[in-house]
Short mmCIF file of C-alpha atoms in Angstrom, two decimals:
data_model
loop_
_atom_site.label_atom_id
_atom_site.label_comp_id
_atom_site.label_asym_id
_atom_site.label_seq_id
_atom_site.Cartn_x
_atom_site.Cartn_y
_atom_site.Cartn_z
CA UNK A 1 7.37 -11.23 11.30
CA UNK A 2 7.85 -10.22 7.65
CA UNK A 3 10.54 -8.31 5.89
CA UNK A 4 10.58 -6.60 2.74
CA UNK A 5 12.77 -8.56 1.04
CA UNK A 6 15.87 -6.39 1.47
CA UNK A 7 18.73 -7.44 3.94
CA UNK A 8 20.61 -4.98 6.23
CA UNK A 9 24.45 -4.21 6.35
CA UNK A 10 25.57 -3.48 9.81
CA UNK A 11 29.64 -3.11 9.39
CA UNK A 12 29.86 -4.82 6.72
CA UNK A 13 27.97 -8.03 7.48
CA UNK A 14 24.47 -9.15 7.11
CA UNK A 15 22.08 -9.07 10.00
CA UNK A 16 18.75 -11.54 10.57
CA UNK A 17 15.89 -10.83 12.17
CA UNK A 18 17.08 -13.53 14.99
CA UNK A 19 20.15 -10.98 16.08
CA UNK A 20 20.66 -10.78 19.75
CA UNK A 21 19.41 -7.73 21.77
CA UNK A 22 22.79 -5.94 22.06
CA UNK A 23 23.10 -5.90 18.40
CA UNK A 24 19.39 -4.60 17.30
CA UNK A 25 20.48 -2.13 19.66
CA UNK A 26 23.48 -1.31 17.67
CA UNK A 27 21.48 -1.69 14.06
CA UNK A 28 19.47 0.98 15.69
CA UNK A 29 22.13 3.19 17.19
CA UNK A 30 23.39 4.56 14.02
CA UNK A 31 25.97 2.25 13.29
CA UNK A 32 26.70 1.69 9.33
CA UNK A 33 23.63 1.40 8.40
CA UNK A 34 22.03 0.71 4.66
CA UNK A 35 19.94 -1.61 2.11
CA UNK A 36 21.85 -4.09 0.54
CA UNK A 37 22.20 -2.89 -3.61
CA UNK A 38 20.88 0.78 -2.59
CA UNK A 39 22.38 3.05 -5.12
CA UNK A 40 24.77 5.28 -3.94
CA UNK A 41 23.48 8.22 -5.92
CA UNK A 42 21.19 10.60 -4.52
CA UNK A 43 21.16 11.02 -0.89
CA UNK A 44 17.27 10.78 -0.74
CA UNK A 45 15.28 9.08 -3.60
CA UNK A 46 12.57 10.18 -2.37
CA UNK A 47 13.44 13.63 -1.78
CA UNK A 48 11.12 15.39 -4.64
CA UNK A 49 8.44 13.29 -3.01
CA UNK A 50 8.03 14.89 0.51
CA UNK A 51 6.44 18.06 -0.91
CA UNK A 52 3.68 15.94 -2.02
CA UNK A 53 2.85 15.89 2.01
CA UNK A 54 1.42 18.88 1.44
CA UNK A 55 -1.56 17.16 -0.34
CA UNK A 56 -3.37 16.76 3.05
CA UNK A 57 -3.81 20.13 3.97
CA UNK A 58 -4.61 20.87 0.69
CA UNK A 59 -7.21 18.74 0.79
CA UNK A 60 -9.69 21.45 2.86
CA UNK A 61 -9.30 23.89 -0.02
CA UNK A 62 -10.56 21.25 -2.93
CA UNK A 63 -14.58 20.57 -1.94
CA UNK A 64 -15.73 23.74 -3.42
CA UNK A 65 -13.91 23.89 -6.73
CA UNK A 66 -14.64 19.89 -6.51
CA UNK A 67 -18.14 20.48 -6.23
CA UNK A 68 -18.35 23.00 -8.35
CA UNK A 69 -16.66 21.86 -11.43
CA UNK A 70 -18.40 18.66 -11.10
CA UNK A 71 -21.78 19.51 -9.39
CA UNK A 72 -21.07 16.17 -7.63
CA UNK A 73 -21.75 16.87 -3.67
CA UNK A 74 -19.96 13.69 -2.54
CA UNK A 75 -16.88 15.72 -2.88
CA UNK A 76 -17.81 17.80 0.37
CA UNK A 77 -16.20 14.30 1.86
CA UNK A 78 -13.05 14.62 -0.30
CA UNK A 79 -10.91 14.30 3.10
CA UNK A 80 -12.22 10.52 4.08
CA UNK A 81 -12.55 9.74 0.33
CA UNK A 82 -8.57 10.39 -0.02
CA UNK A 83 -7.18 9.26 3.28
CA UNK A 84 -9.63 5.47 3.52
CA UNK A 85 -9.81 4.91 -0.21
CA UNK A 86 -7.17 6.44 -2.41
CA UNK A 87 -4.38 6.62 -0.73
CA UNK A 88 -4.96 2.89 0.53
CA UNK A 89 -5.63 1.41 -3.22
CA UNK A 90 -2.18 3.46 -4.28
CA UNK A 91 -0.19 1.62 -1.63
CA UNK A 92 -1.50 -1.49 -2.60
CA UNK A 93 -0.48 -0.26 -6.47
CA UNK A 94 3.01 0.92 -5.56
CA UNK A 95 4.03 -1.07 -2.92
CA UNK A 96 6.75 -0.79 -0.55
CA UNK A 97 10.00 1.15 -0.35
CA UNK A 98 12.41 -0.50 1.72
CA UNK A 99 15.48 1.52 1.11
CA UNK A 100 17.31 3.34 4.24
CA UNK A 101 19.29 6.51 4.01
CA UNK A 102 22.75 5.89 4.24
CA UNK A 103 24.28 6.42 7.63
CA UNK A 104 27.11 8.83 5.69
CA UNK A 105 24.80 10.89 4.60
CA UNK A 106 23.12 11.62 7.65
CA UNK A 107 23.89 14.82 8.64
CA UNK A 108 23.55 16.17 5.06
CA UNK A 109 19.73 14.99 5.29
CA UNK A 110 19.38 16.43 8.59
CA UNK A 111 20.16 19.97 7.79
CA UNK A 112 18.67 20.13 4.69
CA UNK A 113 15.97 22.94 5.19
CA UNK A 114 14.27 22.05 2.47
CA UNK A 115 12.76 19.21 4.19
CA UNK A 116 11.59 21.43 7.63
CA UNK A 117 10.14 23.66 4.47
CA UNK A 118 7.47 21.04 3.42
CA UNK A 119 6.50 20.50 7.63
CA UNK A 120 6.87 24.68 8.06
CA UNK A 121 4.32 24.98 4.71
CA UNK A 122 1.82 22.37 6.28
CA UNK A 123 0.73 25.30 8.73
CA UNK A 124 -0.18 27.82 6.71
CA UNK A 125 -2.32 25.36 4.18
CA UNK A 126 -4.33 24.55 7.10
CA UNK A 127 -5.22 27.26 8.39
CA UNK A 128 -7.15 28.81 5.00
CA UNK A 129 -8.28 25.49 4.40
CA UNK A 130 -10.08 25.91 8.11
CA UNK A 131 -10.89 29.85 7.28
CA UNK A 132 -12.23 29.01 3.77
CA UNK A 133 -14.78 25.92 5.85
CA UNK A 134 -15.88 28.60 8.25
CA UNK A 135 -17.12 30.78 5.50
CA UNK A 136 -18.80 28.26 3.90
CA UNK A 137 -20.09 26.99 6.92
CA UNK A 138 -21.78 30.49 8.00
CA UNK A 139 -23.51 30.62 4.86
CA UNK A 140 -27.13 29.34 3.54
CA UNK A 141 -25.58 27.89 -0.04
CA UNK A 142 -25.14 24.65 1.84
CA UNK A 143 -27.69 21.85 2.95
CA UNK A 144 -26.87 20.07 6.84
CA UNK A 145 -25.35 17.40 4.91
CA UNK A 146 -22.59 18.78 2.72
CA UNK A 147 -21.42 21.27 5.84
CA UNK A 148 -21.48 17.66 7.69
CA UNK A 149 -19.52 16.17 5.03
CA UNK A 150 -16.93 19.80 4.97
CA UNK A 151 -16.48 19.15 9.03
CA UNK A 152 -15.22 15.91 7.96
CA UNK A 153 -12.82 17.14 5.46
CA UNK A 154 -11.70 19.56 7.91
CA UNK A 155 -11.38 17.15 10.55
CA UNK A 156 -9.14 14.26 8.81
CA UNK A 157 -6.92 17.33 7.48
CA UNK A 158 -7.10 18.24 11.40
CA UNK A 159 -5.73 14.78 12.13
CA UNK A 160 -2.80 15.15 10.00
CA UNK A 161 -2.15 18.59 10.83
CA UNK A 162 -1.51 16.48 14.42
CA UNK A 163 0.75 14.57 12.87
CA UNK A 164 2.34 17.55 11.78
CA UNK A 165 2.39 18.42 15.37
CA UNK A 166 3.98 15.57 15.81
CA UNK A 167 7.51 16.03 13.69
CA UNK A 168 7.78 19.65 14.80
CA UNK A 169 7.66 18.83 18.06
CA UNK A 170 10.41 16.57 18.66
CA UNK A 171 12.48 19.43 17.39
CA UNK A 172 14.88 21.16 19.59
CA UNK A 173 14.49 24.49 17.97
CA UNK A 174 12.15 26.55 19.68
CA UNK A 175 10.17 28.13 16.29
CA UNK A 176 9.45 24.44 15.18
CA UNK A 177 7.98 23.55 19.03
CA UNK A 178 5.96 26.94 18.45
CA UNK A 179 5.03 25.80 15.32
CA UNK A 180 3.92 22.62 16.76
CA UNK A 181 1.34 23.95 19.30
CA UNK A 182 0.04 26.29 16.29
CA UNK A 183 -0.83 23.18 14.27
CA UNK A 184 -2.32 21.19 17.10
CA UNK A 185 -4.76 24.43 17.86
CA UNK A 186 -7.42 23.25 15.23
CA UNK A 187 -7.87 19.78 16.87
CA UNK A 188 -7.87 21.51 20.23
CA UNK A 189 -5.36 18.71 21.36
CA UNK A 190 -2.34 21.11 22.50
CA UNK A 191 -1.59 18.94 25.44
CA UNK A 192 -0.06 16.12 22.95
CA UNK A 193 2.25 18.51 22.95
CA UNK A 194 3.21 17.18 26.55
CA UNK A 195 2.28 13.84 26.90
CA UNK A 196 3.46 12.47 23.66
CA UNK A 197 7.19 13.53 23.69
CA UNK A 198 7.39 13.38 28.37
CA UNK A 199 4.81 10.57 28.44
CA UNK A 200 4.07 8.07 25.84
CA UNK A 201 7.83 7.87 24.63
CA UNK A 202 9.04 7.06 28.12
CA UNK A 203 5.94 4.38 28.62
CA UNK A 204 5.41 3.21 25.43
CA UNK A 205 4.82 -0.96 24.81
CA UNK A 206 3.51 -1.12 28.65
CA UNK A 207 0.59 -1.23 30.37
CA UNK A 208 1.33 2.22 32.40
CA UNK A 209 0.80 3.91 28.63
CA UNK A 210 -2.61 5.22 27.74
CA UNK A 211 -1.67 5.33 24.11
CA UNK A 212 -0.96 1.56 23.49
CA UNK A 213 -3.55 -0.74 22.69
CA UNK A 214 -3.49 -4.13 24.54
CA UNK A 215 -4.35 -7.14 22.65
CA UNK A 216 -8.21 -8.06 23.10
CA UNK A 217 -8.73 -4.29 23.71
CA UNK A 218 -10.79 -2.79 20.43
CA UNK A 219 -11.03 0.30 19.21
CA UNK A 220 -13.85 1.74 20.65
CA UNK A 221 -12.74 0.63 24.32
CA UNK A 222 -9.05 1.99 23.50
CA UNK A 223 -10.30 5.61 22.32
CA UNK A 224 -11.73 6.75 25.46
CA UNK A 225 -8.88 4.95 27.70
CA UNK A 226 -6.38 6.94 25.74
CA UNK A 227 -7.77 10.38 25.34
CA UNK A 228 -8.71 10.90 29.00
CA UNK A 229 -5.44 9.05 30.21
CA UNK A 230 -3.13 11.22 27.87
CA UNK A 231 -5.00 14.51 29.30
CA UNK A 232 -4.33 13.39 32.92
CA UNK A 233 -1.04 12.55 32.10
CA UNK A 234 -0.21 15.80 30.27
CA UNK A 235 -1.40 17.57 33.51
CA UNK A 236 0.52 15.89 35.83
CA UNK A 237 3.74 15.66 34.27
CA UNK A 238 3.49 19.80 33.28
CA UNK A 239 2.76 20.22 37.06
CA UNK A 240 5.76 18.49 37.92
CA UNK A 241 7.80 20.17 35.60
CA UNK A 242 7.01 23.54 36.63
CA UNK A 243 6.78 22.62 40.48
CA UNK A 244 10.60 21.56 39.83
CA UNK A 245 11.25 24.83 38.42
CA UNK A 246 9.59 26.29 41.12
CA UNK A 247 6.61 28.13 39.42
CA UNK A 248 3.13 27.55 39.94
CA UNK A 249 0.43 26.08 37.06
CA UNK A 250 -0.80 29.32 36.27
CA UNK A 251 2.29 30.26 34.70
CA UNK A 252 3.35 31.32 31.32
CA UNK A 253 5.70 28.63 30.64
CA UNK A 254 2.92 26.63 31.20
CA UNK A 255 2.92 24.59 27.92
CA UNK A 256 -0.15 22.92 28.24
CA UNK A 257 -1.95 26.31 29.09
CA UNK A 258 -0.10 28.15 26.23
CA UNK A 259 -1.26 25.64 23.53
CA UNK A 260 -5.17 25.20 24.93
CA UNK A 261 -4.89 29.42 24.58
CA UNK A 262 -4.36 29.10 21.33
CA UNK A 263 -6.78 27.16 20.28
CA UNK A 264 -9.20 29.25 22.52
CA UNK A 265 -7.67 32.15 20.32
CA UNK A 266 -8.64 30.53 16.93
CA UNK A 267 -12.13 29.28 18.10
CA UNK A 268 -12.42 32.65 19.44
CA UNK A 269 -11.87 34.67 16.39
CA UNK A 270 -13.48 31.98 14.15
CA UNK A 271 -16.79 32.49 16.05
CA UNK A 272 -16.56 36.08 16.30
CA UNK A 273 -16.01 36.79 12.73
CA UNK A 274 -18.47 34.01 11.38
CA UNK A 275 -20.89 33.61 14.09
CA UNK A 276 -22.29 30.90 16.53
CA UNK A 277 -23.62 28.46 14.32
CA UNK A 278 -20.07 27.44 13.22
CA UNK A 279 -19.10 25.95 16.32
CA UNK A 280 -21.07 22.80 16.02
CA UNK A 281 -18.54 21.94 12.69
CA UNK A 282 -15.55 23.53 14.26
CA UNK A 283 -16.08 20.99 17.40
CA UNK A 284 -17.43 18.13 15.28
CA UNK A 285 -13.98 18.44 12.96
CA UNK A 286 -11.96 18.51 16.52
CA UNK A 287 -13.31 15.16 17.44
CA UNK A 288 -12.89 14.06 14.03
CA UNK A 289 -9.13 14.62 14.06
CA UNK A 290 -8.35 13.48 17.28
CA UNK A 291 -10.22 10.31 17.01
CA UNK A 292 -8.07 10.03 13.79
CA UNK A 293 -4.61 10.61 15.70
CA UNK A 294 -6.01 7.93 18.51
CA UNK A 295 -6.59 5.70 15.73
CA UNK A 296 -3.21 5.79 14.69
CA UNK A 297 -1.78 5.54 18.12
CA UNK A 298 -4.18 2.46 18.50
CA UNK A 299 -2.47 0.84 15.22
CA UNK A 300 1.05 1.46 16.44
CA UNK A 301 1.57 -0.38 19.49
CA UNK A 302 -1.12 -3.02 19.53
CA UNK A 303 -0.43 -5.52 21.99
CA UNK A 304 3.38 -4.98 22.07
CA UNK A 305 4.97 -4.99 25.43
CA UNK A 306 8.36 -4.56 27.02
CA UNK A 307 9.88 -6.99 29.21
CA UNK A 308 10.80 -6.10 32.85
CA UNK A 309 14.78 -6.47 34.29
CA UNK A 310 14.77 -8.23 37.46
CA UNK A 311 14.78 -4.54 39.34
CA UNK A 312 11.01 -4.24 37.83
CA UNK A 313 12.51 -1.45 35.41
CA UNK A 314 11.22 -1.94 31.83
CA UNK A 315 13.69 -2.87 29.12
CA UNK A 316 14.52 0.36 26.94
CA UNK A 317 12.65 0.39 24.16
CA UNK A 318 13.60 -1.36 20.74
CA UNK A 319 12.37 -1.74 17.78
CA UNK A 320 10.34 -4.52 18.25
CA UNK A 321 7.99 -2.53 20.19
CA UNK A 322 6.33 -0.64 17.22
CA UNK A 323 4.30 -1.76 14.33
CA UNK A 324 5.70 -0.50 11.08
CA UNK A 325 4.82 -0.35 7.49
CA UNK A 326 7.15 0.45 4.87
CA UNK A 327 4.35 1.37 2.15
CA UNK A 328 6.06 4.19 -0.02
CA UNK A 329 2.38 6.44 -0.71
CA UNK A 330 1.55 6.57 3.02
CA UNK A 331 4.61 7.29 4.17
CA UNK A 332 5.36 10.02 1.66
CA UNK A 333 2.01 11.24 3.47
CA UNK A 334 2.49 11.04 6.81
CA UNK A 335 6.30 11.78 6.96
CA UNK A 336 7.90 8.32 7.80
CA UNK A 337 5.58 7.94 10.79
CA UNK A 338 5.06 4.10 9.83
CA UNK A 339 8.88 4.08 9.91
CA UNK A 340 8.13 3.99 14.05
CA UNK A 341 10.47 2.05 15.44
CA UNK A 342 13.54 3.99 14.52
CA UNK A 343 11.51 7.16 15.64
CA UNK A 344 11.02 5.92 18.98
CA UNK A 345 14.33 4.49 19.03
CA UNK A 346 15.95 7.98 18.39
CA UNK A 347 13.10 10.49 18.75
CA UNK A 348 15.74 13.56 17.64
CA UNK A 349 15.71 11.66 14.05
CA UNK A 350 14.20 13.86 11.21
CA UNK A 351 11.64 12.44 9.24
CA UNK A 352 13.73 11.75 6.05
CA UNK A 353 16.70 10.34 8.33
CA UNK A 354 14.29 7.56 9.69
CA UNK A 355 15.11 3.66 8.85
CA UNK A 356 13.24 0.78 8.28
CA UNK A 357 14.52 -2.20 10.44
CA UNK A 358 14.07 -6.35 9.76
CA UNK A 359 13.79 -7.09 13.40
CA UNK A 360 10.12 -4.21 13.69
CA UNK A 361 7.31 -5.94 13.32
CA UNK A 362 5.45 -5.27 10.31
CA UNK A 363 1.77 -4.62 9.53
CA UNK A 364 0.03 -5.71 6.16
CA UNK A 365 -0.55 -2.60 5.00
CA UNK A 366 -0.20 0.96 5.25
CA UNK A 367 -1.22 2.50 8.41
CA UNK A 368 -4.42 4.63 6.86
CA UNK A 369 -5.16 1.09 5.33
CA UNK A 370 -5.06 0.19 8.74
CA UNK A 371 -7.51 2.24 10.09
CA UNK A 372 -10.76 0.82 8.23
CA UNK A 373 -9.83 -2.63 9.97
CA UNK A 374 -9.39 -0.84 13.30
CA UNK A 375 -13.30 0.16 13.30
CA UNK A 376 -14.47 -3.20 13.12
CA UNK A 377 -13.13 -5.66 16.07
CA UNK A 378 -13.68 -8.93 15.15
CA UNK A 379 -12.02 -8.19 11.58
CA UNK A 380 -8.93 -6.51 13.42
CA UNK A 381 -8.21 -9.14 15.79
CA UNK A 382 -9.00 -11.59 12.89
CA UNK A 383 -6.29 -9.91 11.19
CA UNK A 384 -3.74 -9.12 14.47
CA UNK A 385 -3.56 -11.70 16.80
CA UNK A 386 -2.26 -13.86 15.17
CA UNK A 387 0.20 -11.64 14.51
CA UNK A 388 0.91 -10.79 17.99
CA UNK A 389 1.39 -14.43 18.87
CA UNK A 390 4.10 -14.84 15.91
CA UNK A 391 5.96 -11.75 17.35
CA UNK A 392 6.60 -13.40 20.51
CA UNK A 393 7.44 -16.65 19.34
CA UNK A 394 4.26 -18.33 19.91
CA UNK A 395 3.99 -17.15 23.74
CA UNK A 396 1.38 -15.15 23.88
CA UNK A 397 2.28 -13.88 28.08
CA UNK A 398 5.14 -11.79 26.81
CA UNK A 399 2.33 -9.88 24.68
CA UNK A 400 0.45 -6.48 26.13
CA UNK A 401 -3.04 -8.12 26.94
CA UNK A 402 -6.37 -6.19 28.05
CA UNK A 403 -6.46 -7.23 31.70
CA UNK A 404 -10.15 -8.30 31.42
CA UNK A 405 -9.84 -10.77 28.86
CA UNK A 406 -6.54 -11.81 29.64
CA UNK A 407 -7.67 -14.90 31.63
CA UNK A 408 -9.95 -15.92 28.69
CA UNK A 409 -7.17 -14.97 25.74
CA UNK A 410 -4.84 -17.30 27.49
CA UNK A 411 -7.01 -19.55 27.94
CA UNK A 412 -7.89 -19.70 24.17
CA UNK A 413 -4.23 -20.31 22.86
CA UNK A 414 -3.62 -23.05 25.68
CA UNK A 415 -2.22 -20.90 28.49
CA UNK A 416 -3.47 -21.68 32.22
CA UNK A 417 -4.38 -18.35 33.49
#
């Protein structure tokens, strides 16, 4: 486990990574927390940062004045080219940021509108972006290719726009939950809606969670696990909810059904404005983004687990069940999702309220860095389990292992199965 170099205060006195439970608990509760020889100036250094966020939507309306300018066609893939490449070699350039906001100044961050402003914009940026693609994708200007490498685009800004999704919809106020299923129509993934907030957060580090990767488990075997386990889950715990409330699934407070209708609404109008022969990009940048979210989710959790109390209850969750990265360029674009821990921690936490903490374990780079290992196995577990093992001390049983191989991982670090 790594740090960034920057102790914590809790109360007034210095806390290791080897505190007991009961106080990461506390570290994580709220309680006094701040970098050691943080500044007390502005409440957020980063604040005039955040509307640089706003780059990834963005990013759908720059391929044609990209290509045009240039007459270079490689910028139809301007969307992979940022997220895998740029953005990676500029967190590798400006490092890390390790400072936390002050716990004084927490509700000042919290109801400062300016920062729901740069998730609220996000929307609307989208949304031409995904107008201006189906133009250009109904037209003859463009060779197979370059619509191919547009869908793309479309489909990493799609991604993001879930992770969008994402902040809005821990929100308790019901425009920014509306908002939510609105940004997750373009991926055609409104039941995240559901399952990430009921499901994952209540299951997450165990083996009952679809979206946490064991250890042994790659990529390609996690994606499928994890798309068709969080749409069963979303179903079922919708149908419970409304079967409590007494109404049946066909209702309209059916929130899975009200954000699939909107995507049908947006597909819908798309195809009757510009035509059939959009919908192969429209779906192809669907898959594209949600494969991107999984990615993430695969990333996040890798072969963390929770320990069971003697009742066979899991432990609640702490912050030693998320990977983090405190890489200042990605998390400027994502919000402070790398900052996971303290999200999962206290889910009602803004994104500019969220914490770094010693005792999370940390990744080697930036999540979207993370990604390009992700694709290929043998250079992800190369690079994580080993990492795993540390986390746990060097026992590798207390980790989150794909039930398969878990007789032949064991086996390979010494453990009788």
């Amino acid at each position: 486990m790594t740090s960034f170099g920057a102790e914590l205060l809790c109360n007034g006195r210095k806390v290791c990574m080897y505190c007991h439970a009961s106080e990461l608990g506390y570290l994580f509760s709220g309680a006094n927390v701040q970098t050691v020889g943080k500044p007390a100036g502005s409440p957020d250094p980063k604040r005039h940062l955040w509307v640089l966020g706003l780059i990834a939507p963005a990013i759908a309306l720059l391929p044609s004045q990209l290509v045009l300018r240039t007459g270079a066609p490689v910028f139809w893939w301007i969307g992979p080219i940022i997220v895998l490449i740029v953005i990676p070699v500029l967190d590798w350039v400006v490092g890390v940021d390790g400072t936390n906001p002050r716990d004084e100044d927490y509700e000042l961050l919290s109801n400062d509108r300016y920062y729901r402003w740069c998730t609220y914009l996000f929307l609307p940026v989208q949304l031409v972006g995904l107008v201006i693609a189906a133009v250009m994708w109904s037209g003859d200007e463009l060779a197979v290719v370059d619509k191919l490498g547009l869908a793309a685009t479309l489909g990493f800004v799609s991604g993001i726009g879930i992770n969008a999704a994402h902040e809005l919809g821990h929100r308790v106020e019901h425009l920014e939950r509306w908002l939510a299923k609105i940004s997750l129509a373009q991926s055609g993934y409104g039941h995240f809606f559901v399952e990430h907030n009921r499901g994952h957060h209540a299951r997450v580090a165990t083996p009952e969670d679809p979206a946490s990767a064991r250890m042994g488990e790659s990529l390609w075997e996690f994606l499928p696990r994890s798309v068709s386990g969080g749409y069963r889950s979303a179903i079922r715990l919708e149908r419970e909810r409304l079967t409590r409330k007494g109404k049946r699934w066909f209702s309209l407070d059916n929130q899975v059904l009200q954000a699939w209708a909107m995507s049908v609404v947006l597909f819908g109008t798309l195809l009757a404005v510009f035509g059939w022969h959009v919908l192969p990009y429209l779906a192809l940048q669907a898959v594209i983004g949600v494969v991107l979210l999984e990615t993430v989710n695969y990333i996040e959790h890798y072969g963390l687990l929770r320990a069971r109390r003697p009742n066979g209850l899991y432990v609640r969750c702490s912050p030693r069940d998320s990977w983090n990265s405190d890489h200042l360029v990605t998390n400027i674009f994502l919000f402070h999702l790398q900052r996971h821990s303290d999200h999962h921690a206290n889910p009602g936490r803004r994104y500019q309220t969220l914490r770094s903490s010693m005792q999370a374990p940390q990744l080697p780079a930036g999540y979207l860095s993370m990604i390009a290992f992700a694709a290929i196995p043998p250079l992800w577990r190369h690079i994580m389990d080993h990492r795993v093992l540390a986390h746990y001390g060097g026992d590798i049983t207390l980790a989150n292992i794909q039930p398969r191989k878990r007789r032949r991982i064991l086996m390979s670090y010494g453990v009788t199965a």
